[in-house]
Amino acid sequence: MDNIKITFSPTQEQVDQIYCWTTFPESNWSSIQMCFQKGNLCVATIKNKPVGFFAYRLESISIFIIIAETKEDQKNKGIAKLIKTELEKKYRDIEYKAFNLYCEPKSSQFIWKKLGFEYYTEKERKSNNDLIYMYSIFGDVIESSTNSYEQLEKDNTIEIWNSYNPKDKPPIFFSNIDCQSDGITLRKPILFFGDYDWKIRIKYSGKIYEGRYKDYDRSSKVYECFYIEKVKID
């Protein structure tokens, strides 16, 4: 691999050079420029010349990738993977736990798949069925069911369904709750990408919450996924 360097502080000159080779429509350029101004533009360079970039915004616990591209003559050299890795290193030890994005063009989904991204759970986007949403979790969280549903303990559990009114359907995510010594903070937070209108049920210390995720934690600004780091049942 060439001597590729990653910078989170690109110069205006480097941004202007990106403008000369990016294949995105000019209408997207304002988004790239805005990310640059906010310090949310990660650029790969070779001999100080930009060869790839991720433009992103910081959300509640996720990094939303707005636009990403590798220069045509530098593709298939692992540049996008290197940028993703450096972003993980930068944000791993603070509140951010994952990346998310939608694929535009749709064919880019295969590239993101190679970079470790997964598709959102089926039916999570009722109003945007034509868009392909993907995510990649890098934080230390519980991101999938830890055992079979039949083995789930009767108490101290969390369950998630992929609709508000699932009737008799089993949950698509479930886990036992394991708290720290304070009795409310999970040893590992739970992160699950889905619709905040979906039903959630939490059983803990003889109490039960059953309803929509957005009603469980009204102070939460997380819309793309379920993120639970503390048990909140009155």
JSON list of C-alpha atoms in Angstrom, two decimals:
[
{"chain": "A", "resi": 1, "resn": "MET", "atom": "CA", "xyz": [0.00, 0.00, 0.00]},
{"chain": "A", "resi": 2, "resn": "ASP", "atom": "CA", "xyz": [1.20, 3.51, -0.80]},
{"chain": "A", "resi": 3, "resn": "ASN", "atom": "CA", "xyz": [2.15, 5.84, 2.01]},
{"chain": "A", "resi": 4, "resn": "ILE", "atom": "CA", "xyz": [-1.42, 6.79, 2.90]},
{"chain": "A", "resi": 5, "resn": "LYS", "atom": "CA", "xyz": [-2.02, 9.25, 5.72]},
{"chain": "A", "resi": 6, "resn": "ILE", "atom": "CA", "xyz": [-5.30, 10.13, 7.41]},
{"chain": "A", "resi": 7, "resn": "THR", "atom": "CA", "xyz": [-6.16, 13.64, 8.50]},
{"chain": "A", "resi": 8, "resn": "PHE", "atom": "CA", "xyz": [-9.14, 15.04, 10.39]},
{"chain": "A", "resi": 9, "resn": "SER", "atom": "CA", "xyz": [-7.95, 18.57, 9.63]},
{"chain": "A", "resi": 10, "resn": "PRO", "atom": "CA", "xyz": [-7.77, 18.86, 5.84]},
{"chain": "A", "resi": 11, "resn": "THR", "atom": "CA", "xyz": [-6.85, 22.21, 4.33]},
{"chain": "A", "resi": 12, "resn": "GLN", "atom": "CA", "xyz": [-9.11, 24.24, 2.08]},
{"chain": "A", "resi": 13, "resn": "GLU", "atom": "CA", "xyz": [-6.70, 23.48, -0.75]},
{"chain": "A", "resi": 14, "resn": "GLN", "atom": "CA", "xyz": [-7.19, 19.73, -0.22]},
{"chain": "A", "resi": 15, "resn": "VAL", "atom": "CA", "xyz": [-10.96, 20.20, -0.16]},
{"chain": "A", "resi": 16, "resn": "ASP", "atom": "CA", "xyz": [-10.73, 22.11, -3.45]},
{"chain": "A", "resi": 17, "resn": "GLN", "atom": "CA", "xyz": [-8.75, 19.20, -4.91]},
{"chain": "A", "resi": 18, "resn": "ILE", "atom": "CA", "xyz": [-11.51, 16.79, -3.84]},
{"chain": "A", "resi": 19, "resn": "TYR", "atom": "CA", "xyz": [-13.99, 18.99, -5.68]},
{"chain": "A", "resi": 20, "resn": "CYS", "atom": "CA", "xyz": [-11.97, 18.47, -8.89]},
{"chain": "A", "resi": 21, "resn": "TRP", "atom": "CA", "xyz": [-12.25, 14.66, -8.84]},
{"chain": "A", "resi": 22, "resn": "THR", "atom": "CA", "xyz": [-15.40, 13.76, -6.91]},
{"chain": "A", "resi": 23, "resn": "THR", "atom": "CA", "xyz": [-18.09, 12.15, -9.06]},
{"chain": "A", "resi": 24, "resn": "PHE", "atom": "CA", "xyz": [-20.98, 13.24, -6.85]},
{"chain": "A", "resi": 25, "resn": "PRO", "atom": "CA", "xyz": [-23.41, 15.80, -8.30]},
{"chain": "A", "resi": 26, "resn": "GLU", "atom": "CA", "xyz": [-22.54, 19.41, -7.58]},
{"chain": "A", "resi": 27, "resn": "SER", "atom": "CA", "xyz": [-25.67, 19.62, -5.44]},
{"chain": "A", "resi": 28, "resn": "ASN", "atom": "CA", "xyz": [-23.87, 17.41, -2.88]},
{"chain": "A", "resi": 29, "resn": "TRP", "atom": "CA", "xyz": [-20.94, 19.75, -2.58]},
{"chain": "A", "resi": 30, "resn": "SER", "atom": "CA", "xyz": [-22.56, 21.97, 0.04]},
{"chain": "A", "resi": 31, "resn": "SER", "atom": "CA", "xyz": [-22.79, 18.94, 2.35]},
{"chain": "A", "resi": 32, "resn": "ILE", "atom": "CA", "xyz": [-19.08, 18.22, 1.97]},
{"chain": "A", "resi": 33, "resn": "GLN", "atom": "CA", "xyz": [-18.19, 21.86, 2.55]},
{"chain": "A", "resi": 34, "resn": "MET", "atom": "CA", "xyz": [-20.39, 22.00, 5.65]},
{"chain": "A", "resi": 35, "resn": "CYS", "atom": "CA", "xyz": [-18.72, 18.89, 7.10]},
{"chain": "A", "resi": 36, "resn": "PHE", "atom": "CA", "xyz": [-15.33, 20.47, 6.43]},
{"chain": "A", "resi": 37, "resn": "GLN", "atom": "CA", "xyz": [-16.34, 23.63, 8.29]},
{"chain": "A", "resi": 38, "resn": "LYS", "atom": "CA", "xyz": [-17.58, 21.59, 11.27]},
{"chain": "A", "resi": 39, "resn": "GLY", "atom": "CA", "xyz": [-14.45, 19.43, 11.43]},
{"chain": "A", "resi": 40, "resn": "ASN", "atom": "CA", "xyz": [-16.33, 16.34, 10.27]},
{"chain": "A", "resi": 41, "resn": "LEU", "atom": "CA", "xyz": [-14.36, 15.55, 7.13]},
{"chain": "A", "resi": 42, "resn": "CYS", "atom": "CA", "xyz": [-11.86, 12.70, 7.32]},
{"chain": "A", "resi": 43, "resn": "VAL", "atom": "CA", "xyz": [-9.45, 12.64, 4.37]},
{"chain": "A", "resi": 44, "resn": "ALA", "atom": "CA", "xyz": [-6.91, 10.10, 3.16]},
{"chain": "A", "resi": 45, "resn": "THR", "atom": "CA", "xyz": [-3.88, 11.59, 1.43]},
{"chain": "A", "resi": 46, "resn": "ILE", "atom": "CA", "xyz": [-0.87, 10.41, -0.56]},
{"chain": "A", "resi": 47, "resn": "LYS", "atom": "CA", "xyz": [1.97, 12.94, -0.73]},
{"chain": "A", "resi": 48, "resn": "ASN", "atom": "CA", "xyz": [-0.42, 15.48, 0.75]},
{"chain": "A", "resi": 49, "resn": "LYS", "atom": "CA", "xyz": [-2.93, 14.99, -2.09]},
{"chain": "A", "resi": 50, "resn": "PRO", "atom": "CA", "xyz": [-6.44, 13.77, -1.15]},
{"chain": "A", "resi": 51, "resn": "VAL", "atom": "CA", "xyz": [-7.35, 10.32, -2.48]},
{"chain": "A", "resi": 52, "resn": "GLY", "atom": "CA", "xyz": [-10.43, 9.52, -0.41]},
{"chain": "A", "resi": 53, "resn": "PHE", "atom": "CA", "xyz": [-12.77, 10.98, 2.19]},
{"chain": "A", "resi": 54, "resn": "PHE", "atom": "CA", "xyz": [-15.70, 10.39, 4.54]},
{"chain": "A", "resi": 55, "resn": "ALA", "atom": "CA", "xyz": [-17.99, 13.36, 5.21]},
{"chain": "A", "resi": 56, "resn": "TYR", "atom": "CA", "xyz": [-20.10, 12.68, 8.29]},
{"chain": "A", "resi": 57, "resn": "ARG", "atom": "CA", "xyz": [-22.18, 14.15, 11.09]},
{"chain": "A", "resi": 58, "resn": "LEU", "atom": "CA", "xyz": [-22.25, 13.17, 14.75]},
{"chain": "A", "resi": 59, "resn": "GLU", "atom": "CA", "xyz": [-25.62, 12.03, 16.02]},
{"chain": "A", "resi": 60, "resn": "SER", "atom": "CA", "xyz": [-26.65, 10.80, 19.47]},
{"chain": "A", "resi": 61, "resn": "ILE", "atom": "CA", "xyz": [-24.53, 7.67, 19.63]},
{"chain": "A", "resi": 62, "resn": "SER", "atom": "CA", "xyz": [-23.95, 7.04, 15.93]},
{"chain": "A", "resi": 63, "resn": "ILE", "atom": "CA", "xyz": [-21.80, 8.59, 13.21]},
{"chain": "A", "resi": 64, "resn": "PHE", "atom": "CA", "xyz": [-23.90, 9.15, 10.09]},
{"chain": "A", "resi": 65, "resn": "ILE", "atom": "CA", "xyz": [-21.81, 8.95, 6.92]},
{"chain": "A", "resi": 66, "resn": "ILE", "atom": "CA", "xyz": [-23.23, 11.53, 4.51]},
{"chain": "A", "resi": 67, "resn": "ILE", "atom": "CA", "xyz": [-20.88, 11.10, 1.56]},
{"chain": "A", "resi": 68, "resn": "ALA", "atom": "CA", "xyz": [-17.80, 8.95, 1.02]},
{"chain": "A", "resi": 69, "resn": "GLU", "atom": "CA", "xyz": [-15.65, 8.41, -2.04]},
{"chain": "A", "resi": 70, "resn": "THR", "atom": "CA", "xyz": [-12.25, 7.17, -3.17]},
{"chain": "A", "resi": 71, "resn": "LYS", "atom": "CA", "xyz": [-10.50, 8.72, -6.14]},
{"chain": "A", "resi": 72, "resn": "GLU", "atom": "CA", "xyz": [-10.95, 6.56, -9.23]},
{"chain": "A", "resi": 73, "resn": "ASP", "atom": "CA", "xyz": [-7.24, 5.74, -9.78]},
{"chain": "A", "resi": 74, "resn": "GLN", "atom": "CA", "xyz": [-6.81, 4.82, -6.11]},
{"chain": "A", "resi": 75, "resn": "LYS", "atom": "CA", "xyz": [-9.65, 2.34, -5.70]},
{"chain": "A", "resi": 76, "resn": "ASN", "atom": "CA", "xyz": [-9.11, -1.23, -4.45]},
{"chain": "A", "resi": 77, "resn": "LYS", "atom": "CA", "xyz": [-6.21, -0.17, -2.24]},
{"chain": "A", "resi": 78, "resn": "GLY", "atom": "CA", "xyz": [-8.06, -0.35, 1.08]},
{"chain": "A", "resi": 79, "resn": "ILE", "atom": "CA", "xyz": [-8.40, 3.42, 1.47]},
{"chain": "A", "resi": 80, "resn": "ALA", "atom": "CA", "xyz": [-12.05, 3.38, 2.60]},
{"chain": "A", "resi": 81, "resn": "LYS", "atom": "CA", "xyz": [-11.27, 0.64, 5.13]},
{"chain": "A", "resi": 82, "resn": "LEU", "atom": "CA", "xyz": [-8.39, 2.68, 6.51]},
{"chain": "A", "resi": 83, "resn": "ILE", "atom": "CA", "xyz": [-10.55, 5.78, 6.89]},
{"chain": "A", "resi": 84, "resn": "LYS", "atom": "CA", "xyz": [-13.24, 3.75, 8.66]},
{"chain": "A", "resi": 85, "resn": "THR", "atom": "CA", "xyz": [-10.65, 2.26, 11.02]},
{"chain": "A", "resi": 86, "resn": "GLU", "atom": "CA", "xyz": [-9.23, 5.67, 11.91]},
{"chain": "A", "resi": 87, "resn": "LEU", "atom": "CA", "xyz": [-12.71, 7.03, 12.58]},
{"chain": "A", "resi": 88, "resn": "GLU", "atom": "CA", "xyz": [-13.36, 4.11, 14.93]},
{"chain": "A", "resi": 89, "resn": "LYS", "atom": "CA", "xyz": [-10.14, 4.86, 16.81]},
{"chain": "A", "resi": 90, "resn": "LYS", "atom": "CA", "xyz": [-11.01, 8.54, 17.13]},
{"chain": "A", "resi": 91, "resn": "TYR", "atom": "CA", "xyz": [-14.52, 8.02, 18.51]},
{"chain": "A", "resi": 92, "resn": "ARG", "atom": "CA", "xyz": [-14.32, 4.62, 20.23]},
{"chain": "A", "resi": 93, "resn": "ASP", "atom": "CA", "xyz": [-13.57, 5.96, 23.70]},
{"chain": "A", "resi": 94, "resn": "ILE", "atom": "CA", "xyz": [-16.32, 8.57, 23.78]},
{"chain": "A", "resi": 95, "resn": "GLU", "atom": "CA", "xyz": [-20.08, 8.25, 23.36]},
{"chain": "A", "resi": 96, "resn": "TYR", "atom": "CA", "xyz": [-20.18, 7.05, 19.74]},
{"chain": "A", "resi": 97, "resn": "LYS", "atom": "CA", "xyz": [-20.79, 3.35, 19.14]},
{"chain": "A", "resi": 98, "resn": "ALA", "atom": "CA", "xyz": [-21.62, 2.82, 15.45]},
{"chain": "A", "resi": 99, "resn": "PHE", "atom": "CA", "xyz": [-21.78, 4.11, 11.89]},
{"chain": "A", "resi": 100, "resn": "ASN", "atom": "CA", "xyz": [-24.96, 4.33, 9.87]},
{"chain": "A", "resi": 101, "resn": "LEU", "atom": "CA", "xyz": [-25.79, 5.49, 6.34]},
{"chain": "A", "resi": 102, "resn": "TYR", "atom": "CA", "xyz": [-28.05, 4.99, 3.37]},
{"chain": "A", "resi": 103, "resn": "CYS", "atom": "CA", "xyz": [-26.64, 3.76, 0.08]},
{"chain": "A", "resi": 104, "resn": "GLU", "atom": "CA", "xyz": [-26.60, 6.27, -2.74]},
{"chain": "A", "resi": 105, "resn": "PRO", "atom": "CA", "xyz": [-26.19, 5.01, -5.36]},
{"chain": "A", "resi": 106, "resn": "LYS", "atom": "CA", "xyz": [-27.80, 1.73, -4.37]},
{"chain": "A", "resi": 107, "resn": "SER", "atom": "CA", "xyz": [-24.92, -0.21, -5.95]},
{"chain": "A", "resi": 108, "resn": "SER", "atom": "CA", "xyz": [-22.62, 1.13, -3.21]},
{"chain": "A", "resi": 109, "resn": "GLN", "atom": "CA", "xyz": [-24.21, -1.32, -0.77]},
{"chain": "A", "resi": 110, "resn": "PHE", "atom": "CA", "xyz": [-21.80, -4.02, -1.95]},
{"chain": "A", "resi": 111, "resn": "ILE", "atom": "CA", "xyz": [-18.80, -1.85, -1.08]},
{"chain": "A", "resi": 112, "resn": "TRP", "atom": "CA", "xyz": [-20.20, -1.07, 2.36]},
{"chain": "A", "resi": 113, "resn": "LYS", "atom": "CA", "xyz": [-20.90, -4.77, 2.89]},
{"chain": "A", "resi": 114, "resn": "LYS", "atom": "CA", "xyz": [-17.21, -5.47, 2.30]},
{"chain": "A", "resi": 115, "resn": "LEU", "atom": "CA", "xyz": [-16.40, -2.83, 4.91]},
{"chain": "A", "resi": 116, "resn": "GLY", "atom": "CA", "xyz": [-18.41, -4.73, 7.52]},
{"chain": "A", "resi": 117, "resn": "PHE", "atom": "CA", "xyz": [-21.74, -2.90, 7.28]},
{"chain": "A", "resi": 118, "resn": "GLU", "atom": "CA", "xyz": [-25.03, -4.75, 7.77]},
{"chain": "A", "resi": 119, "resn": "TYR", "atom": "CA", "xyz": [-28.55, -4.05, 6.54]},
{"chain": "A", "resi": 120, "resn": "TYR", "atom": "CA", "xyz": [-31.12, -2.57, 8.87]},
{"chain": "A", "resi": 121, "resn": "THR", "atom": "CA", "xyz": [-33.67, -5.03, 10.17]},
{"chain": "A", "resi": 122, "resn": "GLU", "atom": "CA", "xyz": [-36.57, -5.67, 7.79]},
{"chain": "A", "resi": 123, "resn": "LYS", "atom": "CA", "xyz": [-39.50, -3.18, 7.89]},
{"chain": "A", "resi": 124, "resn": "GLU", "atom": "CA", "xyz": [-37.64, -0.62, 9.97]},
{"chain": "A", "resi": 125, "resn": "ARG", "atom": "CA", "xyz": [-38.28, 2.17, 7.46]},
{"chain": "A", "resi": 126, "resn": "LYS", "atom": "CA", "xyz": [-41.95, 2.31, 6.52]},
{"chain": "A", "resi": 127, "resn": "SER", "atom": "CA", "xyz": [-41.76, 5.75, 4.91]},
{"chain": "A", "resi": 128, "resn": "ASN", "atom": "CA", "xyz": [-38.51, 5.22, 3.01]},
{"chain": "A", "resi": 129, "resn": "ASN", "atom": "CA", "xyz": [-38.83, 1.75, 1.53]},
{"chain": "A", "resi": 130, "resn": "ASP", "atom": "CA", "xyz": [-36.82, 2.68, -1.55]},
{"chain": "A", "resi": 131, "resn": "LEU", "atom": "CA", "xyz": [-33.66, 3.54, 0.41]},
{"chain": "A", "resi": 132, "resn": "ILE", "atom": "CA", "xyz": [-31.11, 0.99, 1.56]},
{"chain": "A", "resi": 133, "resn": "TYR", "atom": "CA", "xyz": [-29.97, 1.66, 5.13]},
{"chain": "A", "resi": 134, "resn": "MET", "atom": "CA", "xyz": [-26.89, 0.02, 6.63]},
{"chain": "A", "resi": 135, "resn": "TYR", "atom": "CA", "xyz": [-24.94, 0.19, 9.88]},
{"chain": "A", "resi": 136, "resn": "SER", "atom": "CA", "xyz": [-21.69, -0.97, 11.45]},
{"chain": "A", "resi": 137, "resn": "ILE", "atom": "CA", "xyz": [-21.25, -1.24, 15.23]},
{"chain": "A", "resi": 138, "resn": "PHE", "atom": "CA", "xyz": [-17.77, -0.73, 16.70]},
{"chain": "A", "resi": 139, "resn": "GLY", "atom": "CA", "xyz": [-18.55, 0.09, 20.35]},
{"chain": "A", "resi": 140, "resn": "ASP", "atom": "CA", "xyz": [-18.48, -2.35, 23.26]},
{"chain": "A", "resi": 141, "resn": "VAL", "atom": "CA", "xyz": [-22.20, -3.12, 23.37]},
{"chain": "A", "resi": 142, "resn": "ILE", "atom": "CA", "xyz": [-24.70, -5.97, 23.27]},
{"chain": "A", "resi": 143, "resn": "GLU", "atom": "CA", "xyz": [-25.82, -5.96, 19.65]},
{"chain": "A", "resi": 144, "resn": "SER", "atom": "CA", "xyz": [-27.55, -9.32, 19.21]},
{"chain": "A", "resi": 145, "resn": "SER", "atom": "CA", "xyz": [-29.54, -11.83, 21.20]},
{"chain": "A", "resi": 146, "resn": "THR", "atom": "CA", "xyz": [-27.28, -13.71, 23.59]},
{"chain": "A", "resi": 147, "resn": "ASN", "atom": "CA", "xyz": [-29.12, -17.04, 23.76]},
{"chain": "A", "resi": 148, "resn": "SER", "atom": "CA", "xyz": [-32.24, -18.79, 22.47]},
{"chain": "A", "resi": 149, "resn": "TYR", "atom": "CA", "xyz": [-35.59, -17.27, 23.35]},
{"chain": "A", "resi": 150, "resn": "GLU", "atom": "CA", "xyz": [-36.58, -20.41, 25.21]},
{"chain": "A", "resi": 151, "resn": "GLN", "atom": "CA", "xyz": [-33.52, -20.01, 27.48]},
{"chain": "A", "resi": 152, "resn": "LEU", "atom": "CA", "xyz": [-34.33, -16.41, 28.36]},
{"chain": "A", "resi": 153, "resn": "GLU", "atom": "CA", "xyz": [-34.81, -15.87, 32.08]},
{"chain": "A", "resi": 154, "resn": "LYS", "atom": "CA", "xyz": [-38.30, -14.94, 33.23]},
{"chain": "A", "resi": 155, "resn": "ASP", "atom": "CA", "xyz": [-37.19, -11.77, 35.01]},
{"chain": "A", "resi": 156, "resn": "ASN", "atom": "CA", "xyz": [-34.59, -9.08, 34.27]},
{"chain": "A", "resi": 157, "resn": "THR", "atom": "CA", "xyz": [-35.03, -9.18, 30.51]},
{"chain": "A", "resi": 158, "resn": "ILE", "atom": "CA", "xyz": [-35.44, -6.89, 27.51]},
{"chain": "A", "resi": 159, "resn": "GLU", "atom": "CA", "xyz": [-37.40, -7.80, 24.38]},
{"chain": "A", "resi": 160, "resn": "ILE", "atom": "CA", "xyz": [-37.85, -5.88, 21.08]},
{"chain": "A", "resi": 161, "resn": "TRP", "atom": "CA", "xyz": [-40.42, -6.50, 18.34]},
{"chain": "A", "resi": 162, "resn": "ASN", "atom": "CA", "xyz": [-40.32, -5.12, 14.79]},
{"chain": "A", "resi": 163, "resn": "SER", "atom": "CA", "xyz": [-43.73, -3.47, 15.01]},
{"chain": "A", "resi": 164, "resn": "TYR", "atom": "CA", "xyz": [-45.79, -1.56, 17.55]},
{"chain": "A", "resi": 165, "resn": "ASN", "atom": "CA", "xyz": [-48.49, -4.24, 17.69]},
{"chain": "A", "resi": 166, "resn": "PRO", "atom": "CA", "xyz": [-46.78, -7.61, 17.17]},
{"chain": "A", "resi": 167, "resn": "LYS", "atom": "CA", "xyz": [-49.70, -9.66, 18.56]},
{"chain": "A", "resi": 168, "resn": "ASP", "atom": "CA", "xyz": [-48.40, -13.18, 19.22]},
{"chain": "A", "resi": 169, "resn": "LYS", "atom": "CA", "xyz": [-45.12, -12.89, 17.31]},
{"chain": "A", "resi": 170, "resn": "PRO", "atom": "CA", "xyz": [-41.88, -13.56, 19.20]},
{"chain": "A", "resi": 171, "resn": "PRO", "atom": "CA", "xyz": [-39.41, -10.66, 19.63]},
{"chain": "A", "resi": 172, "resn": "ILE", "atom": "CA", "xyz": [-36.64, -10.19, 17.10]},
{"chain": "A", "resi": 173, "resn": "PHE", "atom": "CA", "xyz": [-34.19, -9.16, 19.82]},
{"chain": "A", "resi": 174, "resn": "PHE", "atom": "CA", "xyz": [-33.97, -10.29, 23.43]},
{"chain": "A", "resi": 175, "resn": "SER", "atom": "CA", "xyz": [-31.41, -10.33, 26.20]},
{"chain": "A", "resi": 176, "resn": "ASN", "atom": "CA", "xyz": [-31.07, -10.79, 29.92]},
{"chain": "A", "resi": 177, "resn": "ILE", "atom": "CA", "xyz": [-30.28, -7.60, 31.84]},
{"chain": "A", "resi": 178, "resn": "ASP", "atom": "CA", "xyz": [-27.03, -7.50, 33.78]},
{"chain": "A", "resi": 179, "resn": "CYS", "atom": "CA", "xyz": [-26.52, -4.33, 35.82]},
{"chain": "A", "resi": 180, "resn": "GLN", "atom": "CA", "xyz": [-23.57, -2.87, 37.66]},
{"chain": "A", "resi": 181, "resn": "SER", "atom": "CA", "xyz": [-23.55, -2.43, 41.43]},
{"chain": "A", "resi": 182, "resn": "ASP", "atom": "CA", "xyz": [-25.77, 0.68, 41.23]},
{"chain": "A", "resi": 183, "resn": "GLY", "atom": "CA", "xyz": [-28.62, -1.55, 40.06]},
{"chain": "A", "resi": 184, "resn": "ILE", "atom": "CA", "xyz": [-29.55, 0.55, 37.00]},
{"chain": "A", "resi": 185, "resn": "THR", "atom": "CA", "xyz": [-26.50, 0.89, 34.74]},
{"chain": "A", "resi": 186, "resn": "LEU", "atom": "CA", "xyz": [-25.98, -2.03, 32.36]},
{"chain": "A", "resi": 187, "resn": "ARG", "atom": "CA", "xyz": [-22.57, -3.65, 32.35]},
{"chain": "A", "resi": 188, "resn": "LYS", "atom": "CA", "xyz": [-22.77, -3.32, 28.57]},
{"chain": "A", "resi": 189, "resn": "PRO", "atom": "CA", "xyz": [-25.27, -1.00, 26.87]},
{"chain": "A", "resi": 190, "resn": "ILE", "atom": "CA", "xyz": [-27.70, -2.50, 24.37]},
{"chain": "A", "resi": 191, "resn": "LEU", "atom": "CA", "xyz": [-27.60, -1.21, 20.79]},
{"chain": "A", "resi": 192, "resn": "PHE", "atom": "CA", "xyz": [-30.06, -2.42, 18.17]},
{"chain": "A", "resi": 193, "resn": "PHE", "atom": "CA", "xyz": [-30.85, -0.70, 14.89]},
{"chain": "A", "resi": 194, "resn": "GLY", "atom": "CA", "xyz": [-34.58, -0.37, 14.25]},
{"chain": "A", "resi": 195, "resn": "ASP", "atom": "CA", "xyz": [-37.58, 1.97, 14.40]},
{"chain": "A", "resi": 196, "resn": "TYR", "atom": "CA", "xyz": [-38.18, 3.85, 17.67]},
{"chain": "A", "resi": 197, "resn": "ASP", "atom": "CA", "xyz": [-41.93, 3.21, 17.26]},
{"chain": "A", "resi": 198, "resn": "TRP", "atom": "CA", "xyz": [-41.37, -0.52, 17.72]},
{"chain": "A", "resi": 199, "resn": "LYS", "atom": "CA", "xyz": [-42.55, -2.27, 20.86]},
{"chain": "A", "resi": 200, "resn": "ILE", "atom": "CA", "xyz": [-40.16, -2.89, 23.70]},
{"chain": "A", "resi": 201, "resn": "ARG", "atom": "CA", "xyz": [-40.69, -4.80, 26.96]},
{"chain": "A", "resi": 202, "resn": "ILE", "atom": "CA", "xyz": [-38.38, -4.57, 29.94]},
{"chain": "A", "resi": 203, "resn": "LYS", "atom": "CA", "xyz": [-38.76, -6.68, 33.06]},
{"chain": "A", "resi": 204, "resn": "TYR", "atom": "CA", "xyz": [-36.55, -5.76, 35.97]},
{"chain": "A", "resi": 205, "resn": "SER", "atom": "CA", "xyz": [-36.74, -6.23, 39.75]},
{"chain": "A", "resi": 206, "resn": "GLY", "atom": "CA", "xyz": [-40.43, -7.07, 39.64]},
{"chain": "A", "resi": 207, "resn": "LYS", "atom": "CA", "xyz": [-41.34, -4.06, 37.47]},
{"chain": "A", "resi": 208, "resn": "ILE", "atom": "CA", "xyz": [-42.39, -4.05, 33.80]},
{"chain": "A", "resi": 209, "resn": "TYR", "atom": "CA", "xyz": [-42.32, -1.46, 31.04]},
{"chain": "A", "resi": 210, "resn": "GLU", "atom": "CA", "xyz": [-44.19, -2.37, 27.86]},
{"chain": "A", "resi": 211, "resn": "GLY", "atom": "CA", "xyz": [-44.69, 0.11, 25.02]},
{"chain": "A", "resi": 212, "resn": "ARG", "atom": "CA", "xyz": [-42.85, 2.02, 22.30]},
{"chain": "A", "resi": 213, "resn": "TYR", "atom": "CA", "xyz": [-39.13, 2.68, 22.66]},
{"chain": "A", "resi": 214, "resn": "LYS", "atom": "CA", "xyz": [-39.63, 6.43, 22.17]},
{"chain": "A", "resi": 215, "resn": "ASP", "atom": "CA", "xyz": [-42.05, 6.44, 25.11]},
{"chain": "A", "resi": 216, "resn": "TYR", "atom": "CA", "xyz": [-39.64, 4.46, 27.28]},
{"chain": "A", "resi": 217, "resn": "ASP", "atom": "CA", "xyz": [-37.02, 7.22, 27.15]},
{"chain": "A", "resi": 218, "resn": "ARG", "atom": "CA", "xyz": [-38.57, 10.53, 26.06]},
{"chain": "A", "resi": 219, "resn": "SER", "atom": "CA", "xyz": [-35.30, 12.37, 26.69]},
{"chain": "A", "resi": 220, "resn": "SER", "atom": "CA", "xyz": [-33.49, 10.21, 24.14]},
{"chain": "A", "resi": 221, "resn": "LYS", "atom": "CA", "xyz": [-32.55, 11.76, 20.81]},
{"chain": "A", "resi": 222, "resn": "VAL", "atom": "CA", "xyz": [-31.89, 8.36, 19.26]},
{"chain": "A", "resi": 223, "resn": "TYR", "atom": "CA", "xyz": [-34.23, 7.67, 16.34]},
{"chain": "A", "resi": 224, "resn": "GLU", "atom": "CA", "xyz": [-32.32, 5.19, 14.22]},
{"chain": "A", "resi": 225, "resn": "CYS", "atom": "CA", "xyz": [-31.85, 2.56, 16.87]},
{"chain": "A", "resi": 226, "resn": "PHE", "atom": "CA", "xyz": [-32.54, 1.39, 20.39]},
{"chain": "A", "resi": 227, "resn": "TYR", "atom": "CA", "xyz": [-29.82, 2.43, 22.80]},
{"chain": "A", "resi": 228, "resn": "ILE", "atom": "CA", "xyz": [-30.23, 1.44, 26.43]},
{"chain": "A", "resi": 229, "resn": "GLU", "atom": "CA", "xyz": [-27.50, 2.01, 28.99]},
{"chain": "A", "resi": 230, "resn": "LYS", "atom": "CA", "xyz": [-29.69, 2.33, 32.09]},
{"chain": "A", "resi": 231, "resn": "VAL", "atom": "CA", "xyz": [-32.88, 0.66, 33.28]},
{"chain": "A", "resi": 232, "resn": "LYS", "atom": "CA", "xyz": [-35.58, 3.30, 33.68]},
{"chain": "A", "resi": 233, "resn": "ILE", "atom": "CA", "xyz": [-38.79, 1.86, 35.12]},
{"chain": "A", "resi": 234, "resn": "ASP", "atom": "CA", "xyz": [-40.78, 3.95, 37.59]}
]
